[in-house]
PDB file of C-alpha atoms in Angstrom:
ATOM      1  CA  UNK A   1      65.560 134.072 178.031  1.00 39.00           C
ATOM      2  CA  UNK A   2      65.502 130.319 177.619  1.00 39.00           C
ATOM      3  CA  UNK A   3      65.904 128.076 180.627  1.00 42.00           C
ATOM      4  CA  UNK A   4      67.592 124.742 181.069  1.00 46.00           C
ATOM      5  CA  UNK A   5      66.595 121.923 183.392  1.00 52.00           C
ATOM      6  CA  UNK A   6      68.548 121.641 186.634  1.00 62.00           C
ATOM      7  CA  UNK A   7      66.611 119.065 188.608  1.00 70.00           C
ATOM      8  CA  UNK A   8      63.143 117.696 189.137  1.00 72.00           C
ATOM      9  CA  UNK A   9      60.779 116.523 191.852  1.00 67.00           C
ATOM     10  CA  UNK A  10      58.591 113.493 191.186  1.00 68.00           C
ATOM     11  CA  UNK A  11      55.560 112.399 193.166  1.00 67.00           C
ATOM     12  CA  UNK A  12      55.050 108.729 193.940  1.00 65.00           C
ATOM     13  CA  UNK A  13      51.673 108.928 192.218  1.00 61.00           C
ATOM     14  CA  UNK A  14      53.209 110.086 188.937  1.00 56.00           C
ATOM     15  CA  UNK A  15      55.048 106.984 187.720  1.00 48.00           C
ATOM     16  CA  UNK A  16      53.232 105.581 184.686  1.00 44.00           C
ATOM     17  CA  UNK A  17      53.190 102.022 183.438  1.00 41.00           C
ATOM     18  CA  UNK A  18      55.454 101.533 180.410  1.00 40.00           C
ATOM     19  CA  UNK A  19      53.470 102.104 177.258  1.00 35.00           C
ATOM     20  CA  UNK A  20      52.830  99.437 174.629  1.00 32.00           C
ATOM     21  CA  UNK A  21      52.072 100.225 171.023  1.00 34.00           C
ATOM     22  CA  UNK A  22      51.604  98.110 167.928  1.00 34.00           C
ATOM     23  CA  UNK A  23      52.855  99.619 164.712  1.00 33.00           C
ATOM     24  CA  UNK A  24      52.203  98.381 161.205  1.00 35.00           C
ATOM     25  CA  UNK A  25      54.117  98.854 157.981  1.00 38.00           C
ATOM     26  CA  UNK A  26      54.427 102.447 156.810  1.00 43.00           C
ATOM     27  CA  UNK A  27      56.411 104.430 154.353  1.00 46.00           C
ATOM     28  CA  UNK A  28      59.816 105.728 155.384  1.00 47.00           C
ATOM     29  CA  UNK A  29      60.694 109.354 155.824  1.00 45.00           C
ATOM     30  CA  UNK A  30      62.300 109.478 152.380  1.00 47.00           C
ATOM     31  CA  UNK A  31      59.516 107.566 150.660  1.00 47.00           C
ATOM     32  CA  UNK A  32      61.293 104.213 150.997  1.00 54.00           C
ATOM     33  CA  UNK A  33      59.487 101.198 152.364  1.00 76.00           C
ATOM     34  CA  UNK A  34      60.100 100.580 156.059  1.00 86.00           C
ATOM     35  CA  UNK A  35      60.085  97.038 157.437  1.00 94.00           C
ATOM     36  CA  UNK A  36      56.994  96.224 159.443  1.00 94.00           C
ATOM     37  CA  UNK A  37      56.825  95.920 163.191  1.00 96.00           C
ATOM     38  CA  UNK A  38      55.448  92.394 162.750  1.00 95.00           C
ATOM     39  CA  UNK A  39      58.604  91.453 160.842  1.00 95.00           C
ATOM     40  CA  UNK A  40      61.227  93.083 163.043  1.00 97.00           C
ATOM     41  CA  UNK A  41      59.806  92.928 166.565  1.00 97.00           C
ATOM     42  CA  UNK A  42      60.202  89.146 167.112  1.00 97.00           C
ATOM     43  CA  UNK A  43      63.965  89.502 166.535  1.00 97.00           C
ATOM     44  CA  UNK A  44      64.270  92.124 169.281  1.00 97.00           C
ATOM     45  CA  UNK A  45      61.865  90.421 171.662  1.00 97.00           C
ATOM     46  CA  UNK A  46      63.838  87.184 171.476  1.00 97.00           C
ATOM     47  CA  UNK A  47      67.135  88.983 172.004  1.00 97.00           C
ATOM     48  CA  UNK A  48      65.916  91.035 174.973  1.00 97.00           C
ATOM     49  CA  UNK A  49      64.302  88.071 176.705  1.00 97.00           C
ATOM     50  CA  UNK A  50      67.465  86.005 176.219  1.00 96.00           C
ATOM     51  CA  UNK A  51      69.379  88.818 177.913  1.00 94.00           C
ATOM     52  CA  UNK A  52      67.000  88.642 180.884  1.00 94.00           C
ATOM     53  CA  UNK A  53      65.518  92.119 180.512  1.00 94.00           C
ATOM     54  CA  UNK A  54      62.305  92.806 182.409  1.00 93.00           C
ATOM     55  CA  UNK A  55      58.888  93.389 180.889  1.00 94.00           C
ATOM     56  CA  UNK A  56      58.953  97.151 181.533  1.00 93.00           C
ATOM     57  CA  UNK A  57      62.224  97.505 179.621  1.00 93.00           C
ATOM     58  CA  UNK A  58      60.942  95.384 176.752  1.00 96.00           C
ATOM     59  CA  UNK A  59      57.671  97.323 176.557  1.00 95.00           C
ATOM     60  CA  UNK A  60      59.475 100.678 176.548  1.00 93.00           C
ATOM     61  CA  UNK A  61      61.801  99.598 173.732  1.00 95.00           C
ATOM     62  CA  UNK A  62      58.910  98.129 171.774  1.00 97.00           C
ATOM     63  CA  UNK A  63      57.146 101.481 171.856  1.00 95.00           C
ATOM     64  CA  UNK A  64      60.268 103.321 170.645  1.00 94.00           C
ATOM     65  CA  UNK A  65      60.947 100.794 167.897  1.00 96.00           C
ATOM     66  CA  UNK A  66      57.358 101.151 166.758  1.00 96.00           C
ATOM     67  CA  UNK A  67      57.784 104.905 166.440  1.00 95.00           C
ATOM     68  CA  UNK A  68      60.995 104.402 164.444  1.00 94.00           C
ATOM     69  CA  UNK A  69      59.459 101.892 162.048  1.00 95.00           C
ATOM     70  CA  UNK A  70      56.320 103.967 161.598  1.00 94.00           C
ATOM     71  CA  UNK A  71      58.348 106.531 159.682  1.00 90.00           C
ATOM     72  CA  UNK A  72      56.689 109.295 161.678  1.00 88.00           C
ATOM     73  CA  UNK A  73      58.700 112.429 162.316  1.00 87.00           C
ATOM     74  CA  UNK A  74      59.962 112.800 165.867  1.00 85.00           C
ATOM     75  CA  UNK A  75      60.742 116.473 165.352  1.00 88.00           C
ATOM     76  CA  UNK A  76      58.597 119.257 166.818  1.00 88.00           C
ATOM     77  CA  UNK A  77      58.374 122.182 164.379  1.00 90.00           C
ATOM     78  CA  UNK A  78      59.017 125.644 165.740  1.00 89.00           C
ATOM     79  CA  UNK A  79      55.542 126.644 164.577  1.00 92.00           C
ATOM     80  CA  UNK A  80      54.099 124.099 166.999  1.00 91.00           C
ATOM     81  CA  UNK A  81      55.615 125.552 170.162  1.00 93.00           C
ATOM     82  CA  UNK A  82      55.608 128.825 172.033  1.00 93.00           C
ATOM     83  CA  UNK A  83      57.817 130.441 174.662  1.00 90.00           C
ATOM     84  CA  UNK A  84      57.346 129.991 178.394  1.00 90.00           C
ATOM     85  CA  UNK A  85      56.801 133.604 179.341  1.00 88.00           C
ATOM     86  CA  UNK A  86      56.949 133.374 183.138  1.00 90.00           C
ATOM     87  CA  UNK A  87      57.623 130.930 185.957  1.00 91.00           C
ATOM     88  CA  UNK A  88      57.440 131.157 189.752  1.00 92.00           C
ATOM     89  CA  UNK A  89      60.759 132.146 191.300  1.00 93.00           C
ATOM     90  CA  UNK A  90      62.385 130.615 194.359  1.00 93.00           C
ATOM     91  CA  UNK A  91      62.470 134.002 196.014  1.00 93.00           C
ATOM     92  CA  UNK A  92      58.761 134.461 195.410  1.00 94.00           C
ATOM     93  CA  UNK A  93      57.625 131.226 197.089  1.00 94.00           C
ATOM     94  CA  UNK A  94      55.599 131.947 200.220  1.00 94.00           C
ATOM     95  CA  UNK A  95      55.966 128.650 202.060  1.00 95.00           C
ATOM     96  CA  UNK A  96      57.473 127.642 205.383  1.00 96.00           C
ATOM     97  CA  UNK A  97      59.907 124.730 204.893  1.00 94.00           C
ATOM     98  CA  UNK A  98      58.715 121.466 206.456  1.00 95.00           C
ATOM     99  CA  UNK A  99      61.692 119.276 207.494  1.00 93.00           C
ATOM    100  CA  UNK A 100      59.293 116.403 208.271  1.00 93.00           C
ATOM    101  CA  UNK A 101      58.902 115.873 204.500  1.00 96.00           C
ATOM    102  CA  UNK A 102      62.495 114.638 204.277  1.00 94.00           C
ATOM    103  CA  UNK A 103      61.586 111.257 205.766  1.00 94.00           C
ATOM    104  CA  UNK A 104      59.236 110.736 202.802  1.00 96.00           C
ATOM    105  CA  UNK A 105      61.778 111.794 200.178  1.00 96.00           C
ATOM    106  CA  UNK A 106      64.499 110.053 198.173  1.00 96.00           C
ATOM    107  CA  UNK A 107      67.431 111.934 196.656  1.00 95.00           C
ATOM    108  CA  UNK A 108      68.357 110.319 193.334  1.00 96.00           C
ATOM    109  CA  UNK A 109      71.357 111.010 191.165  1.00 95.00           C
ATOM    110  CA  UNK A 110      71.336 109.884 187.532  1.00 95.00           C
ATOM    111  CA  UNK A 111      74.737 108.292 187.037  1.00 92.00           C
ATOM    112  CA  UNK A 112      74.584 106.253 183.854  1.00 88.00           C
ATOM    113  CA  UNK A 113      76.883 108.298 181.639  1.00 84.00           C
ATOM    114  CA  UNK A 114      80.489 107.574 180.752  1.00 80.00           C
ATOM    115  CA  UNK A 115      83.079 110.332 180.507  1.00 73.00           C
ATOM    116  CA  UNK A 116      84.247 109.308 177.036  1.00 71.00           C
ATOM    117  CA  UNK A 117      84.067 112.877 175.787  1.00 70.00           C
ATOM    118  CA  UNK A 118      86.533 113.836 178.515  1.00 71.00           C
ATOM    119  CA  UNK A 119      88.950 110.974 177.953  1.00 72.00           C
ATOM    120  CA  UNK A 120      87.534 108.652 180.624  1.00 71.00           C
ATOM    121  CA  UNK A 121      86.262 105.126 180.051  1.00 75.00           C
ATOM    122  CA  UNK A 122      84.443 105.038 183.382  1.00 81.00           C
ATOM    123  CA  UNK A 123      81.549 106.966 184.918  1.00 86.00           C
ATOM    124  CA  UNK A 124      82.093 110.681 184.404  1.00 89.00           C
ATOM    125  CA  UNK A 125      81.205 111.191 188.063  1.00 92.00           C
ATOM    126  CA  UNK A 126      84.634 109.656 188.826  1.00 91.00           C
ATOM    127  CA  UNK A 127      86.376 112.684 187.354  1.00 90.00           C
ATOM    128  CA  UNK A 128      88.273 114.767 189.893  1.00 90.00           C
ATOM    129  CA  UNK A 129      86.657 118.158 190.399  1.00 92.00           C
ATOM    130  CA  UNK A 130      88.670 119.905 193.104  1.00 92.00           C
ATOM    131  CA  UNK A 131      91.190 119.130 195.828  1.00 91.00           C
ATOM    132  CA  UNK A 132      91.212 115.424 195.001  1.00 92.00           C
ATOM    133  CA  UNK A 133      87.436 115.102 195.250  1.00 95.00           C
ATOM    134  CA  UNK A 134      85.452 113.503 192.443  1.00 94.00           C
ATOM    135  CA  UNK A 135      81.832 114.302 191.667  1.00 94.00           C
ATOM    136  CA  UNK A 136      80.857 111.267 193.750  1.00 95.00           C
ATOM    137  CA  UNK A 137      82.950 112.429 196.713  1.00 96.00           C
ATOM    138  CA  UNK A 138      81.297 115.832 196.652  1.00 96.00           C
ATOM    139  CA  UNK A 139      77.823 114.299 196.310  1.00 95.00           C
ATOM    140  CA  UNK A 140      78.472 112.119 199.369  1.00 95.00           C
ATOM    141  CA  UNK A 141      79.573 115.193 201.308  1.00 95.00           C
ATOM    142  CA  UNK A 142      76.510 117.150 200.167  1.00 94.00           C
ATOM    143  CA  UNK A 143      74.215 114.375 201.409  1.00 94.00           C
ATOM    144  CA  UNK A 144      76.070 114.234 204.727  1.00 93.00           C
ATOM    145  CA  UNK A 145      75.788 118.020 205.079  1.00 93.00           C
ATOM    146  CA  UNK A 146      72.027 117.901 204.521  1.00 91.00           C
ATOM    147  CA  UNK A 147      71.639 115.107 207.064  1.00 92.00           C
ATOM    148  CA  UNK A 148      73.411 117.235 209.652  1.00 92.00           C
ATOM    149  CA  UNK A 149      71.674 120.488 208.743  1.00 90.00           C
ATOM    150  CA  UNK A 150      68.180 119.035 209.055  1.00 88.00           C
ATOM    151  CA  UNK A 151      69.046 116.435 211.721  1.00 89.00           C
ATOM    152  CA  UNK A 152      67.807 113.649 209.470  1.00 90.00           C
ATOM    153  CA  UNK A 153      70.424 110.876 209.729  1.00 91.00           C
ATOM    154  CA  UNK A 154      68.308 108.434 207.712  1.00 90.00           C
ATOM    155  CA  UNK A 155      67.828 110.741 204.699  1.00 92.00           C
ATOM    156  CA  UNK A 156      67.575 108.360 201.745  1.00 95.00           C
ATOM    157  CA  UNK A 157      70.002 108.620 198.824  1.00 95.00           C
ATOM    158  CA  UNK A 158      70.120 106.492 195.662  1.00 96.00           C
ATOM    159  CA  UNK A 159      71.815 106.295 192.278  1.00 96.00           C
ATOM    160  CA  UNK A 160      70.506 105.174 188.921  1.00 95.00           C
ATOM    161  CA  UNK A 161      73.591 103.586 187.403  1.00 93.00           C
ATOM    162  CA  UNK A 162      73.998 101.905 184.026  1.00 90.00           C
ATOM    163  CA  UNK A 163      75.617  98.577 183.196  1.00 86.00           C
ATOM    164  CA  UNK A 164      78.684 100.638 182.259  1.00 86.00           C
ATOM    165  CA  UNK A 165      78.968 102.602 185.525  1.00 90.00           C
ATOM    166  CA  UNK A 166      77.630 100.373 188.313  1.00 92.00           C
ATOM    167  CA  UNK A 167      80.761  98.443 189.278  1.00 92.00           C
ATOM    168  CA  UNK A 168      83.157 101.408 189.354  1.00 92.00           C
ATOM    169  CA  UNK A 169      80.647 103.636 191.121  1.00 94.00           C
ATOM    170  CA  UNK A 170      79.922 101.163 193.921  1.00 94.00           C
ATOM    171  CA  UNK A 171      83.657 100.632 194.421  1.00 94.00           C
ATOM    172  CA  UNK A 172      84.254 104.383 194.683  1.00 94.00           C
ATOM    173  CA  UNK A 173      81.427 104.850 197.199  1.00 94.00           C
ATOM    174  CA  UNK A 174      82.461 101.914 199.400  1.00 94.00           C
ATOM    175  CA  UNK A 175      84.244 104.416 201.653  1.00 94.00           C
ATOM    176  CA  UNK A 176      80.882 106.055 202.401  1.00 94.00           C
ATOM    177  CA  UNK A 177      78.897 103.117 203.903  1.00 92.00           C
ATOM    178  CA  UNK A 178      76.430 105.534 205.463  1.00 91.00           C
ATOM    179  CA  UNK A 179      75.037 106.205 201.965  1.00 91.00           C
ATOM    180  CA  UNK A 180      73.831 102.601 201.731  1.00 88.00           C
ATOM    181  CA  UNK A 181      74.803  99.436 199.899  1.00 86.00           C
ATOM    182  CA  UNK A 182      73.362  97.105 197.268  1.00 85.00           C
ATOM    183  CA  UNK A 183      69.781  97.736 196.205  1.00 86.00           C
ATOM    184  CA  UNK A 184      69.441 100.340 198.950  1.00 90.00           C
ATOM    185  CA  UNK A 185      72.039 102.458 197.156  1.00 94.00           C
ATOM    186  CA  UNK A 186      71.488 101.775 193.474  1.00 95.00           C
ATOM    187  CA  UNK A 187      69.297 100.388 190.793  1.00 94.00           C
ATOM    188  CA  UNK A 188      70.606  99.833 187.280  1.00 93.00           C
ATOM    189  CA  UNK A 189      68.888 101.336 184.286  1.00 92.00           C
ATOM    190  CA  UNK A 190      67.946  99.051 181.451  1.00 92.00           C
ATOM    191  CA  UNK A 191      69.897  98.493 178.289  1.00 92.00           C
ATOM    192  CA  UNK A 192      68.511  98.627 174.786  1.00 94.00           C
ATOM    193  CA  UNK A 193      69.614  96.695 171.695  1.00 96.00           C
ATOM    194  CA  UNK A 194      71.229  98.807 169.016  1.00 96.00           C
ATOM    195  CA  UNK A 195      69.425  98.993 165.670  1.00 96.00           C
ATOM    196  CA  UNK A 196      71.286  98.507 162.401  1.00 95.00           C
ATOM    197  CA  UNK A 197      70.695 101.539 160.186  1.00 93.00           C
ATOM    198  CA  UNK A 198      70.870  99.440 157.015  1.00 93.00           C
ATOM    199  CA  UNK A 199      67.909  97.145 157.590  1.00 94.00           C
ATOM    200  CA  UNK A 200      66.595  97.891 161.118  1.00 96.00           C
ATOM    201  CA  UNK A 201      67.572  94.477 162.442  1.00 96.00           C
ATOM    202  CA  UNK A 202      69.347  94.091 165.813  1.00 97.00           C
ATOM    203  CA  UNK A 203      72.947  95.216 165.437  1.00 96.00           C
ATOM    204  CA  UNK A 204      75.594  92.506 165.645  1.00 95.00           C
ATOM    205  CA  UNK A 205      79.169  92.805 166.936  1.00 94.00           C
ATOM    206  CA  UNK A 206      80.817  89.397 167.171  1.00 92.00           C
ATOM    207  CA  UNK A 207      84.104  90.732 168.552  1.00 93.00           C
ATOM    208  CA  UNK A 208      82.394  92.250 171.595  1.00 92.00           C
ATOM    209  CA  UNK A 209      78.752  91.460 172.268  1.00 92.00           C
ATOM    210  CA  UNK A 210      78.640  94.348 174.714  1.00 87.00           C
ATOM    211  CA  UNK A 211      78.761  96.733 171.757  1.00 90.00           C
ATOM    212  CA  UNK A 212      75.353  95.448 170.653  1.00 95.00           C
ATOM    213  CA  UNK A 213      73.705  97.280 173.560  1.00 93.00           C
ATOM    214  CA  UNK A 214      73.409 100.840 174.781  1.00 88.00           C
ATOM    215  CA  UNK A 215      71.937 102.582 177.839  1.00 82.00           C
ATOM    216  CA  UNK A 216      68.617 104.205 176.856  1.00 85.00           C
ATOM    217  CA  UNK A 217      69.297 107.452 178.721  1.00 81.00           C
ATOM    218  CA  UNK A 218      67.598 109.386 181.507  1.00 83.00           C
ATOM    219  CA  UNK A 219      64.178 108.781 180.002  1.00 85.00           C
ATOM    220  CA  UNK A 220      64.533 105.195 181.218  1.00 90.00           C
ATOM    221  CA  UNK A 221      63.989 106.359 184.817  1.00 93.00           C
ATOM    222  CA  UNK A 222      60.372 105.207 185.083  1.00 92.00           C
ATOM    223  CA  UNK A 223      60.721 101.847 183.284  1.00 92.00           C
ATOM    224  CA  UNK A 224      63.916 101.105 185.251  1.00 93.00           C
ATOM    225  CA  UNK A 225      62.284 101.879 188.588  1.00 94.00           C
ATOM    226  CA  UNK A 226      59.250  99.799 187.671  1.00 93.00           C
ATOM    227  CA  UNK A 227      61.047  96.810 186.167  1.00 93.00           C
ATOM    228  CA  UNK A 228      63.741  96.570 188.855  1.00 93.00           C
ATOM    229  CA  UNK A 229      61.207  96.543 191.673  1.00 94.00           C
ATOM    230  CA  UNK A 230      62.702  99.753 193.091  1.00 95.00           C
ATOM    231  CA  UNK A 231      59.412 101.627 192.795  1.00 96.00           C
ATOM    232  CA  UNK A 232      57.486  99.000 194.753  1.00 96.00           C
ATOM    233  CA  UNK A 233      60.142  98.826 197.471  1.00 95.00           C
ATOM    234  CA  UNK A 234      60.190 102.596 197.955  1.00 96.00           C
ATOM    235  CA  UNK A 235      56.402 102.865 198.051  1.00 96.00           C
ATOM    236  CA  UNK A 236      56.183 100.010 200.552  1.00 97.00           C
ATOM    237  CA  UNK A 237      58.575 101.916 202.815  1.00 95.00           C
ATOM    238  CA  UNK A 238      56.371 105.010 202.683  1.00 96.00           C
ATOM    239  CA  UNK A 239      58.375 107.237 200.349  1.00 96.00           C
ATOM    240  CA  UNK A 240      56.271 109.774 198.449  1.00 96.00           C
ATOM    241  CA  UNK A 241      58.699 112.145 196.748  1.00 97.00           C
ATOM    242  CA  UNK A 242      61.909 111.880 194.741  1.00 97.00           C
ATOM    243  CA  UNK A 243      64.428 114.592 193.959  1.00 96.00           C
ATOM    244  CA  UNK A 244      66.200 113.809 190.671  1.00 96.00           C
ATOM    245  CA  UNK A 245      69.313 115.434 189.225  1.00 94.00           C
ATOM    246  CA  UNK A 246      72.403 114.507 187.206  1.00 92.00           C
ATOM    247  CA  UNK A 247      75.501 113.279 189.028  1.00 93.00           C
ATOM    248  CA  UNK A 248      77.662 115.874 187.257  1.00 88.00           C
ATOM    249  CA  UNK A 249      75.356 118.718 188.310  1.00 89.00           C
ATOM    250  CA  UNK A 250      76.739 119.654 191.717  1.00 90.00           C
ATOM    251  CA  UNK A 251      74.696 122.840 191.713  1.00 88.00           C
ATOM    252  CA  UNK A 252      71.480 120.822 191.913  1.00 89.00           C
ATOM    253  CA  UNK A 253      70.915 120.114 195.593  1.00 89.00           C
ATOM    254  CA  UNK A 254      67.571 119.426 197.208  1.00 91.00           C
ATOM    255  CA  UNK A 255      65.990 122.616 198.516  1.00 92.00           C
ATOM    256  CA  UNK A 256      63.589 122.069 201.407  1.00 94.00           C
ATOM    257  CA  UNK A 257      61.578 125.138 200.444  1.00 95.00           C
ATOM    258  CA  UNK A 258      60.984 123.777 196.934  1.00 95.00           C
ATOM    259  CA  UNK A 259      60.187 120.314 198.332  1.00 96.00           C
ATOM    260  CA  UNK A 260      57.561 121.871 200.610  1.00 97.00           C
ATOM    261  CA  UNK A 261      56.095 123.896 197.757  1.00 96.00           C
ATOM    262  CA  UNK A 262      55.978 120.766 195.613  1.00 97.00           C
ATOM    263  CA  UNK A 263      54.250 118.712 198.305  1.00 97.00           C
ATOM    264  CA  UNK A 264      51.659 121.426 198.910  1.00 96.00           C
ATOM    265  CA  UNK A 265      50.996 121.847 195.190  1.00 95.00           C
ATOM    266  CA  UNK A 266      49.942 118.166 194.813  1.00 96.00           C
ATOM    267  CA  UNK A 267      51.593 118.252 191.364  1.00 96.00           C
ATOM    268  CA  UNK A 268      52.855 114.911 189.978  1.00 95.00           C
ATOM    269  CA  UNK A 269      56.042 116.470 188.585  1.00 95.00           C
ATOM    270  CA  UNK A 270      57.917 119.730 189.036  1.00 95.00           C
ATOM    271  CA  UNK A 271      61.043 120.913 187.244  1.00 92.00           C
ATOM    272  CA  UNK A 272      63.553 123.319 188.744  1.00 91.00           C
ATOM    273  CA  UNK A 273      65.199 125.417 186.041  1.00 88.00           C
ATOM    274  CA  UNK A 274      67.878 128.059 185.703  1.00 84.00           C
ATOM    275  CA  UNK A 275      68.348 130.831 183.187  1.00 83.00           C
ATOM    276  CA  UNK A 276      70.517 129.737 180.303  1.00 82.00           C
ATOM    277  CA  UNK A 277      73.957 131.343 180.030  1.00 83.00           C
ATOM    278  CA  UNK A 278      76.344 131.682 177.100  1.00 84.00           C
ATOM    279  CA  UNK A 279      78.161 128.592 178.407  1.00 81.00           C
ATOM    280  CA  UNK A 280      75.054 126.390 178.029  1.00 79.00           C
ATOM    281  CA  UNK A 281      75.673 124.923 174.597  1.00 75.00           C
ATOM    282  CA  UNK A 282      73.972 121.566 175.146  1.00 74.00           C
ATOM    283  CA  UNK A 283      70.469 120.532 176.114  1.00 71.00           C
ATOM    284  CA  UNK A 284      67.070 121.820 175.195  1.00 75.00           C
ATOM    285  CA  UNK A 285      64.982 124.730 176.334  1.00 80.00           C
ATOM    286  CA  UNK A 286      61.539 125.177 177.791  1.00 86.00           C
ATOM    287  CA  UNK A 287      58.575 125.535 175.451  1.00 88.00           C
ATOM    288  CA  UNK A 288      54.833 125.083 175.536  1.00 89.00           C
TER     289      UNK A 288
END
């Protein structure tokens, strides 16, 4: 059976520098001529610098734009992958949980998505789930429960918001000051300029300049941490591990047994997965 990602653990040693790549003119996927990187990139670089975006964000977008303009396929053919036949199970882990690791760990919720598909023009984590509690309310209560269970009152929690979700999210969490405030509570993921499909120039929307930008998605985690200074601040404070999950995934809570296993493994990254059900219509699946 296929599996879908539930959450992930990241080691402090695993965060790479944003990649840079220079791409030259190539043929398009349909045999049409693609504009060159040398021709298009200055337009985007000027726009992103004028917007005040950091070097990590600019470098990450430059790499992606280079891939787009190269005309190279971004699809992975089925013939190029194979199934993941077995994985360790939680029940099979032979480790004794180490609560001391919690002081070196940050719990991060990815909270950049809007609930437009559910009729909401704000962060989808502001949707009410049960008994008047939103996703954010339940997350705050989960964090508080873990602090009490493991007697770790200073357990660190953070959010990666987007420019679309930051304001509303911080307002909603103001009633939970113990979670933190300001840069101790959130960092904001970058934004990327939209690309016009007609000629690959930066998209323009005179009526609302905000429509010229979009959040780059969860893959922006590393560039956003690096460019915002969040990574440096966390490392300076001695944090070594980060538990990452989506804000609308209330089933993904940090498991001390898995954290201990991860720390002992010395792996730079570990993904916690669950068996796909008939209800899992979105997302990818594991392959090798």
